[in-house]
Amino acid sequence: MDYSFDINSLDDLYQEVILDHYQRPRNKGVLTNPDISSKGFNPFCGDEIILSIKLDSKGKTKCILFDGQGCSISQASASMLTELLSNKNLDELKSISYSFRAMMRGESLSSGEMSLIEGLEVLEGVRKFPIRIKCALLAWAALEDGIEEYSVKVLKKEP
Amino acid sequence: MLDIKAIRKDFPILSRTVYGKPLVYLDNAATSQKPSSVIETITNYYQNYNSNVHRGVHALSMEATEHYEAAREKVANFIGAPDSTCLIFVRGTTEGINLVASSWAIPNLGPGDEILLSEMEHHSNLIPWQRVAQITGAVLKFIPVTEEGVLDLENLSALINNRTKLVSVTHVSNVLGTINPVKELARKAHNVGALIMLDAAQSVPHMPVNVQDLECDFLAFSSHKMLGPTGIGGLYVRPSVLKTMQPFQSGGEMVKEVTFTSASWNDHPFQFEAGTPSISASIGLGAAVDYLQSIGMDEVRNHEMAITQYALEELKHLSEDFIFYGPNDISIRGGAISFYSDLVHPHDLGTILDQEGIAIRTGHHCAMPLVRERLKVSATARASFYIYNTESEVDQLVKALKKATRIFTNAYKKNI
Ligand SMILES: Cc1ncc(COP(=O)(O)O)c(C=O)c1O
């Protein structure tokens, strides 16, 4: 592993947009009667994200809130998730989540995939801090778990 | 006064750089660095007398056994044990506590018996007792922690009662730095016929510890936090208690006579050391003890008190967002300082400091109930000192924390 990063990598990590989402989180709270609710917890650092999602009659996201505590990266990523994912169906949510994961793994994305995760590119700087990638993915892992649980319990799909 | 410059030369790792900056190692409560003498002792074993212990008649095995048992003597003497037969080599503090849980607590405790812990325990002095409670029906009780971060002894006479069979507490907290009044607890425990176990992971490396003076029955510690290698540690058991204990793991080394259907147990401590032990690590721990004794544990403690005092004063110059945990009275605190800022989350502090070459720990420090339910935060940042740390390193810590504050404050101003 190469530990000789360039000086600018802290700026890559703490981009203005990220700190903005951290300090002024969007859609923060918990829904009382969510269709999907899920919790992500990182035992390594104690970061916690709770997602609650309400779907409309067509199965599209009507309202997404997040709650939780933790570092700037985990909280900003969750806040950005709630903004990006409004008015999408479950398959779209999954595609976005997988594309985001692929970007964080350093895979090259098609232009279609890039457009799915528009706005999340600012989190790519986290890749220079491998230990922090988990922080960026925490909310997304919670999202995937929540969709999985909803599919099995409510939609009765095979897991 | 310690000659810190000379001491630093003994630790090869301290001359390395991280991201082009000199390493400032302030994560000593997690694990300490190792002096050349320890590294060379381990190499010497593998290069010159590597062999199994207690079983060969050949020269190498006899040499290895001699060094291995000499290490046990040194370690036993270091903690003031009456002799070396009551010092069991274990993998570390965690295994020491698990050994007591399996070999003493499970055979001896039953429904309604009480185990008294404190709210500031490391998971390794909590989870083994949760399991003992599940298996035996014993009940866990906790000594509360005050706002100041010390044990609240107000209701101690109710907490230590006729049902109490074991008190198990940390000697020094790895989160708060607090040095607990364990001798007082030992007396109270013994008054009701209970035994006392001390988690000494954070005390044995940093201050003079004498098991007979502390009047404890069990005491566990880890080599890797006291300049020695990983994979080894010590468990002291009072001789009269040792005789009553059941085996821990079973197999070779821990037996005397074996038939197809039965076995008789070896003498202690060997009865508790099944299998080939960590020979190189034990001998390395012996070398670490030699090193600490050549400095003197009073000197070690004095240096840490001075640098902790200095750090507490300097850290006050940070912005008011910072909260510091643990007692202010330096006489009852060791060299670990935990802190938290709402502005810059501990995890972010850790990353920003890392870029400056400064290693600190962030998270719940394996004391999740204390951090989440008492300090009421999801994580803290922790700087912890040892004999090679300097005031100039504290200055660098403060400077880097100010930088972190600046990054987040500037953003904050833009964002409101
Ligand atoms: C207070 C305390 N107890 C127990 C432990 C566990 O030690 P080990 O992991 O070496 O078994 C630690 C260290 O992490 C500690 O600080």
XYZ file of C-alpha atoms and ligand atoms in Angstrom:
591
model
C 0.000 0.000 0.000
C 1.300 3.434 -0.880
C 0.998 5.872 1.983
C 2.525 8.831 0.159
C -0.636 10.672 -0.834
C -0.543 14.009 -2.496
C -1.097 16.992 -0.278
C -4.458 17.771 -1.837
C -6.162 14.577 -0.813
C -7.667 16.128 2.346
C -9.297 18.705 0.079
C -10.584 15.850 -2.081
C -12.075 14.225 0.978
C -13.593 17.268 2.614
C -15.109 18.907 -0.439
C -17.413 21.828 0.149
C -20.494 19.917 -0.952
C -19.743 17.108 1.491
C -19.235 19.408 4.460
C -22.367 21.280 3.437
C -24.431 18.091 3.594
C -22.783 17.187 6.915
C -23.479 20.534 8.517
C -26.921 21.070 6.955
C -28.258 17.555 6.472
C -31.243 17.233 4.115
C -34.256 15.073 4.929
C -33.215 14.252 8.459
C -35.703 12.476 10.662
C -37.662 9.268 11.027
C -41.003 8.455 9.361
C -43.688 7.115 11.660
C -45.188 4.626 9.229
C -42.503 3.747 6.713
C -42.818 0.978 4.110
C -39.096 0.378 4.249
C -36.983 0.976 7.291
C -33.478 -0.151 7.864
C -30.506 0.480 10.067
C -26.839 0.499 9.172
C -24.271 0.240 11.932
C -20.511 0.178 11.690
C -19.208 -1.496 14.854
C -15.679 -0.392 14.029
C -16.410 3.296 14.556
C -19.939 3.435 15.969
C -21.454 5.258 12.975
C -25.171 4.709 12.615
C -27.712 5.410 9.873
C -31.451 4.794 10.026
C -33.337 5.060 6.740
C -37.090 5.251 6.473
C -38.883 5.262 3.156
C -42.505 5.784 2.168
C -43.632 4.491 -1.233
C -46.529 5.800 -3.333
C -49.230 3.660 -4.943
C -46.998 2.961 -7.951
C -44.194 1.689 -5.730
C -42.064 4.789 -6.201
C -40.295 6.577 -3.353
C -42.500 9.338 -2.000
C -40.445 10.327 1.009
C -37.039 9.275 2.267
C -35.633 10.374 5.627
C -32.399 9.470 7.329
C -31.361 9.714 10.941
C -28.190 8.771 12.694
C -24.871 9.904 13.992
C -21.324 9.635 12.855
C -18.572 11.174 10.810
C -18.960 13.760 8.064
C -18.609 11.158 5.304
C -21.260 8.734 6.556
C -23.745 11.490 7.323
C -23.151 13.472 4.133
C -23.456 10.338 2.016
C -26.798 9.542 3.684
C -28.045 13.074 3.165
C -27.097 12.944 -0.516
C -28.790 9.575 -0.858
C -32.113 10.953 0.329
C -31.935 13.784 -2.208
C -31.005 11.617 -5.161
C -33.477 8.828 -4.573
C -36.816 10.598 -4.519
C -39.470 9.429 -6.983
C -37.705 6.205 -8.045
C -38.905 2.622 -8.069
C -37.100 -0.149 -6.224
C -35.214 -1.427 -9.262
C -33.946 2.062 -9.934
C -32.822 2.368 -6.314
C -30.877 -0.851 -6.642
C -29.200 0.220 -9.891
C -28.156 3.520 -8.360
C -26.793 1.790 -5.287
C -24.805 -0.727 -7.347
C -23.400 2.016 -9.552
C -22.334 3.995 -6.506
C -20.615 0.938 -5.063
C -18.864 0.328 -8.375
C -17.569 3.895 -8.389
C -16.286 3.499 -4.827
C -14.530 0.309 -5.872
C -12.772 2.262 -8.579
C -14.499 0.552 -11.502
C -15.063 2.525 -14.672
C -18.732 3.303 -15.223
C -20.705 3.640 -18.417
C -22.134 7.064 -19.145
C -25.555 5.659 -18.276
C -24.329 4.558 -14.883
C -22.573 7.881 -14.340
C -25.784 9.760 -14.991
C -27.613 7.557 -12.482
C -25.351 8.741 -9.679
C -25.035 12.341 -10.762
C -23.865 14.481 -7.852
C -22.304 11.622 -5.950
C -18.963 11.992 -7.787
C -17.839 14.306 -4.990
C -17.555 11.228 -2.797
C -14.982 9.667 -5.095
C -12.218 11.444 -3.157
C -12.993 9.117 -0.256
C -11.336 6.339 -2.254
C -7.958 7.806 -1.376
C -8.747 6.949 2.255
C -9.534 3.225 2.049
C -10.544 2.988 5.694
C -13.236 5.617 5.101
C -14.933 3.913 2.133
C -17.125 2.012 4.562
C -18.345 5.336 5.939
C -19.467 6.435 2.470
C -21.225 3.107 1.872
C -23.009 2.825 5.231
C -26.296 4.412 4.151
C -26.254 2.482 0.871
C -25.753 -0.820 2.629
C -28.720 0.062 4.839
C -30.752 0.899 1.728
C -29.952 -2.451 0.111
C -30.808 -4.330 3.301
C -34.091 -2.447 3.591
C -35.093 -3.189 -0.017
C -34.161 -6.839 0.426
C -36.268 -7.149 3.566
C -39.210 -5.365 1.925
C -38.989 -7.597 -1.159
C -39.028 -10.779 0.912
C -41.613 -9.753 3.516
C -44.023 -7.585 1.549
C -43.512 -8.516 -2.086
C -42.871 -12.185 -1.132
C -39.947 -12.462 -3.512
C -37.416 -15.252 -3.060
C -34.395 -13.874 -1.216
C 13.941 12.656 34.841
C 13.921 10.294 31.878
C 16.372 10.849 29.061
C 13.685 10.795 26.373
C 16.144 11.400 23.556
C 18.094 8.285 24.508
C 14.897 6.299 24.995
C 13.591 7.284 21.556
C 16.772 5.947 19.975
C 15.910 2.527 21.392
C 12.710 2.389 19.305
C 13.566 1.987 15.614
C 10.006 2.680 14.441
C 10.065 6.190 15.902
C 12.448 7.318 13.188
C 10.092 6.467 10.349
C 7.922 8.954 8.548
C 4.261 8.785 7.600
C 3.212 10.704 4.470
C 6.641 12.330 4.618
C 6.148 13.563 8.191
C 7.807 12.211 11.342
C 5.617 9.646 13.061
C 3.910 10.971 16.206
C 2.635 7.831 17.863
C -0.129 8.604 20.354
C -2.013 5.299 20.286
C -0.173 3.580 23.086
C -3.287 2.433 24.911
C -4.052 0.273 21.865
C -0.528 -1.080 21.585
C 2.946 0.191 22.369
C 6.037 0.276 20.165
C 8.916 -2.134 20.765
C 12.529 -1.340 21.680
C 15.444 -2.944 19.803
C 16.258 -5.105 22.815
C 12.872 -6.848 22.559
C 13.104 -7.275 18.782
C 16.665 -8.637 19.065
C 15.736 -11.032 21.860
C 13.035 -12.568 19.671
C 15.364 -12.788 16.655
C 18.063 -14.339 18.823
C 15.685 -17.086 19.952
C 14.818 -18.007 16.365
C 18.398 -17.729 15.127
C 20.176 -19.496 17.952
C 18.067 -21.740 20.172
C 14.653 -22.210 18.552
C 13.166 -25.366 20.036
C 10.126 -26.624 21.902
C 10.038 -26.240 25.670
C 9.562 -28.704 28.539
C 9.953 -31.799 26.389
C 13.379 -32.305 24.881
C 16.538 -33.670 26.406
C 18.635 -31.935 23.811
C 20.613 -28.772 24.328
C 18.372 -26.431 22.338
C 15.241 -27.505 24.149
C 16.912 -27.098 27.501
C 18.114 -23.621 26.549
C 14.686 -22.623 25.286
C 13.033 -23.957 28.445
C 15.520 -22.074 30.581
C 14.849 -18.776 28.807
C 11.104 -19.382 28.810
C 10.967 -20.065 32.545
C 13.388 -17.204 33.256
C 10.911 -14.919 31.462
C 8.134 -16.211 33.724
C 10.302 -15.430 36.769
C 10.922 -11.893 35.520
C 7.276 -11.209 34.797
C 6.103 -12.682 38.117
C 8.666 -10.614 39.963
C 7.675 -7.505 37.979
C 4.109 -7.622 39.307
C 5.132 -8.652 42.833
C 3.770 -12.211 42.667
C 4.930 -14.395 45.588
C 6.509 -16.835 43.120
C 6.371 -17.755 39.448
C 4.030 -20.744 39.808
C 1.062 -18.364 40.106
C 1.865 -16.573 36.836
C 0.097 -18.206 33.897
C 1.188 -17.241 30.405
C -1.887 -16.398 28.341
C -2.453 -14.751 24.966
C -3.277 -11.424 26.587
C -5.701 -9.725 28.939
C -8.706 -11.072 27.070
C -7.590 -14.678 27.370
C -6.644 -14.152 31.021
C -10.152 -12.989 31.851
C -11.706 -15.808 29.815
C -9.555 -18.295 31.686
C -10.886 -17.056 35.022
C -14.432 -17.117 33.652
C -14.088 -20.748 32.467
C -11.880 -22.266 35.115
C -13.075 -20.484 38.207
C -16.409 -18.703 37.659
C -18.430 -21.274 35.707
C -17.651 -24.169 38.111
C -18.239 -21.986 41.188
C -21.186 -19.701 40.467
C -24.906 -20.453 40.471
C -28.305 -18.752 40.164
C -28.610 -15.600 42.253
C -24.868 -15.168 42.756
C -23.680 -11.712 41.803
C -20.736 -10.532 39.726
C -19.925 -6.872 40.242
C -18.364 -4.972 37.329
C -18.147 -1.259 36.600
C -19.671 0.851 33.834
C -16.207 1.665 32.467
C -15.166 -1.832 31.457
C -13.503 -2.811 28.200
C -15.584 -5.409 26.322
C -13.017 -8.011 27.360
C -14.007 -7.542 31.007
C -17.718 -7.492 30.202
C -18.631 -10.090 27.589
C -16.976 -13.064 29.386
C -19.106 -12.242 32.442
C -22.269 -11.882 30.341
C -21.599 -15.422 29.147
C -20.902 -16.681 32.674
C -24.205 -15.133 33.740
C -26.069 -16.868 30.890
C -24.525 -20.229 31.713
C -24.692 -20.156 35.525
C -27.701 -17.943 36.252
C -25.480 -15.451 38.067
C -26.487 -11.782 37.910
C -24.332 -8.855 36.695
C -24.236 -5.634 38.719
C -22.418 -2.447 37.844
C -20.639 0.260 39.817
C -21.834 3.504 38.167
C -19.487 6.103 36.706
C -19.888 9.747 37.791
C -19.958 12.797 35.521
C -16.308 13.360 36.365
C -15.493 9.886 35.086
C -14.677 8.134 38.360
C -16.405 5.196 40.018
C -19.399 6.212 42.120
C -18.794 4.372 45.382
C -21.754 5.863 47.251
C -23.807 2.682 47.168
C -20.894 0.317 47.321
C -22.030 -1.361 50.537
C -25.263 -2.366 48.789
C -23.461 -3.395 45.601
C -20.961 -5.601 47.437
C -23.161 -7.871 49.544
C -23.492 -11.499 50.652
C -24.560 -12.608 47.176
C -21.451 -11.066 45.566
C -19.015 -13.777 44.514
C -16.717 -11.807 42.253
C -15.774 -8.179 41.714
C -14.047 -7.622 38.372
C -12.974 -4.090 37.455
C -10.433 -2.294 35.367
C -7.457 -0.919 37.274
C -7.061 1.969 34.828
C -9.723 2.910 32.259
C -8.604 2.807 28.627
C -11.187 5.487 27.750
C -11.257 7.873 30.709
C -7.741 7.311 32.013
C -9.171 6.969 35.535
C -7.122 4.997 38.070
C -9.636 3.156 40.218
C -9.332 2.608 43.992
C -8.937 -1.123 43.546
C -7.370 -1.844 46.926
C -10.436 -0.453 48.655
C -12.607 -2.616 46.389
C -10.459 -5.664 47.177
C -10.967 -5.177 50.921
C -14.721 -4.730 50.533
C -14.925 -7.814 48.331
C -12.955 -9.931 50.743
C -15.104 -8.748 53.662
C -18.099 -10.517 52.121
C -16.076 -13.535 51.013
C -15.965 -12.511 47.328
C -12.879 -12.579 45.106
C -11.563 -9.688 43.041
C -10.165 -9.681 39.507
C -8.297 -6.706 38.045
C -8.081 -5.897 34.352
C -4.565 -4.453 34.475
C -4.098 -3.990 30.716
C -3.640 -0.237 31.233
C -1.857 -0.255 34.593
C 0.933 -2.841 34.458
C 2.582 -1.078 31.470
C 2.440 2.369 33.032
C 2.927 2.307 36.811
C 4.321 0.144 39.603
C 1.866 -2.708 40.227
C 2.197 -5.181 43.071
C -0.441 -7.888 43.273
C 0.199 -8.553 46.939
C -0.029 -4.896 47.843
C -3.268 -4.588 45.835
C -4.617 -7.705 47.603
C -6.183 -8.968 44.389
C -7.017 -12.593 43.551
C -6.734 -12.403 39.760
C -4.884 -9.877 37.608
C -4.518 -9.950 33.827
C -2.384 -7.882 31.446
C -1.057 -7.855 27.857
C 2.561 -7.836 26.728
C 1.935 -5.801 23.595
C 0.883 -2.748 25.595
C 4.102 -2.827 27.657
C 6.782 -2.788 24.924
C 6.560 -6.557 24.372
C 5.319 -8.626 21.437
C 1.693 -9.506 20.680
C 0.273 -12.944 21.467
C 1.396 -13.109 25.076
C 0.309 -11.783 28.440
C 0.095 -12.754 32.045
C -2.579 -13.916 34.428
C -1.738 -13.839 38.112
C -3.874 -16.014 40.380
C -3.562 -16.037 44.172
C -1.991 -19.412 45.084
C -4.831 -20.502 47.375
C -7.366 -19.858 44.585
C -5.231 -21.463 41.901
C -5.514 -24.819 43.659
C -9.299 -24.770 43.364
C -9.483 -24.020 39.638
C -10.537 -26.356 36.835
C -8.402 -26.773 33.692
C -8.882 -24.269 30.865
C -7.944 -25.810 27.518
C -6.789 -29.413 27.527
C -4.219 -31.386 25.575
C -0.461 -31.748 25.757
C 1.700 -30.033 28.355
C -1.126 -29.642 30.904
C -1.210 -33.318 31.950
C 0.885 -35.708 34.032
C -0.305 -39.257 33.492
C -2.611 -40.185 30.643
C -4.533 -43.397 29.869
C -6.980 -43.980 27.035
C -9.841 -42.852 29.216
C -8.416 -40.498 31.820
C -5.709 -38.021 32.709
C -4.261 -36.341 35.757
C -3.405 -32.660 35.683
C 0.059 -31.189 35.652
C 1.182 -28.780 38.392
C 0.214 -25.160 37.956
C 0.868 -22.989 36.118
C 1.441 -25.668 33.430
C -2.014 -27.106 34.051
C -3.407 -23.944 32.438
C -1.015 -23.862 29.494
C -2.132 -26.606 27.130
C -0.171 -27.000 23.907
C 3.079 -25.475 22.721
C 3.167 -21.959 24.176
C 4.199 -18.670 22.540
C 7.852 -19.250 23.329
C 9.429 -16.378 21.429
C 6.773 -13.963 22.636
C 7.208 -14.989 26.277
C 10.950 -14.472 26.073
C 10.312 -11.158 24.294
C 8.013 -10.111 27.128
C 10.840 -10.921 29.543
C 13.066 -8.517 27.594
C 10.347 -5.840 27.742
C 10.197 -6.249 31.520
C 13.996 -5.885 31.664
C 13.731 -2.679 29.656
C 10.977 -1.194 31.849
C 12.840 -2.158 35.013
C 16.038 -0.554 33.757
C 14.084 2.703 33.547
C 12.081 2.143 36.716
C 8.292 2.084 36.880
C 8.211 5.132 39.174
C 10.054 7.065 36.472
C 7.643 5.775 33.826
C 4.690 6.932 35.890
C 6.268 10.330 36.637
C 6.948 10.968 32.967
C 3.384 10.073 32.009
C 1.919 12.263 34.748
C 4.010 15.191 33.514
C 3.122 14.763 29.850
C -0.569 14.139 30.572
C -0.695 17.269 32.726
C 0.993 19.234 29.955
C -1.399 17.841 27.358
C -4.498 18.606 29.442
C -3.360 22.218 29.791
C -2.424 22.682 26.139
C -5.610 21.045 24.868
C -7.622 23.667 26.758
C -6.485 26.159 24.109
C -8.681 24.452 21.558
C -12.085 25.825 20.683
C -14.870 25.387 23.184
C -16.489 22.638 21.128
C -14.035 20.167 22.591
C -15.134 18.090 25.563
C -12.530 16.162 27.554
C -13.376 13.098 29.577
C -11.924 11.711 32.774
C -10.725 13.245 36.035
C -8.626 16.435 36.125
C -6.713 15.237 39.168
C -3.521 13.863 37.657
C -2.860 11.640 40.670
C -5.843 9.485 39.728
C -5.402 9.358 36.014
C -3.136 7.563 33.584
C -1.899 8.753 30.222
C -5.010 8.362 28.070
C -7.086 11.417 27.129
C -10.399 10.988 25.325
C -12.127 13.918 23.712
C -15.041 14.804 21.493
C -16.066 17.741 19.349
C -19.469 18.283 17.792
C -17.847 20.327 15.060
C -15.375 17.688 13.855
C -16.420 14.085 14.408
C -13.689 11.868 15.988
C -13.424 9.834 12.816
C -12.680 12.972 10.799
C -10.199 14.131 13.448
C -8.441 10.772 13.116
C -8.096 11.123 9.344
C -6.889 14.733 9.464
C -4.337 13.942 12.208
C -3.187 10.892 10.289
C -2.289 13.136 7.356
C 0.040 14.964 9.754
C 1.707 11.694 10.755
C -0.116 11.656 14.108
C -1.604 8.319 15.162
C -4.537 8.486 17.561
C -7.430 6.115 18.177
C -11.016 6.982 17.347
C -14.186 5.036 18.034
C -15.735 3.400 21.062
C -12.447 1.880 22.287
C -14.130 -1.483 22.915
C -16.197 0.141 25.653
C -19.429 0.697 23.735
C -21.782 0.879 26.746
C -19.613 3.518 28.453
C -19.164 5.655 25.340
C -22.719 5.429 24.043
C -24.792 5.196 27.200
C -22.749 7.249 29.658
C -20.697 9.728 27.623
C -23.652 9.769 25.203
C -21.599 10.066 22.013
C -21.109 7.571 19.202
C -17.330 7.780 19.401
C -14.457 9.683 20.962
C -10.923 10.485 19.870
C -8.159 9.339 22.195
C -4.507 10.295 22.560
C -2.475 8.047 24.842
C 1.137 8.441 25.921
C 4.135 6.347 26.825
C 7.763 6.753 27.840
C 8.943 7.957 24.437
C 6.404 10.748 23.926
C 7.524 14.348 24.183
C 5.919 17.720 24.893
C 6.752 18.731 21.357
C 4.572 15.865 20.124
C 1.744 17.208 22.271
C 2.255 20.585 20.593
C 1.962 18.924 17.191
C -1.234 17.220 18.299
C -2.753 20.531 19.375
C -1.669 22.189 16.130
C -3.227 19.431 14.024
C -6.466 19.585 16.029
C -6.590 23.313 15.330
C -6.156 22.593 11.633
C -9.069 20.151 11.748
C -11.195 22.745 13.511
C -10.290 25.274 10.830
C -11.316 23.011 7.955
C -14.729 22.436 9.467
C -15.284 25.982 10.759
C -14.506 27.540 7.385
C -17.000 25.234 5.764
C -19.516 26.036 8.475
C -19.231 29.768 7.861
C -19.808 29.246 4.163
C -22.751 27.009 4.797
C -24.833 29.259 7.058
C -8.643 -1.896 29.767
C -8.392 -2.963 28.759
N -8.776 -4.216 28.999
C -8.561 -5.209 28.136
C -7.949 -4.999 26.933
C -7.779 -6.156 25.992
O -6.447 -6.482 25.816
P -6.038 -7.556 24.719
O -6.716 -7.170 23.464
O -4.552 -7.414 24.647
O -6.470 -8.898 25.223
C -7.537 -3.700 26.623
C -6.870 -3.376 25.348
O -7.359 -3.277 24.268
C -7.763 -2.663 27.552
O -7.399 -1.409 27.282
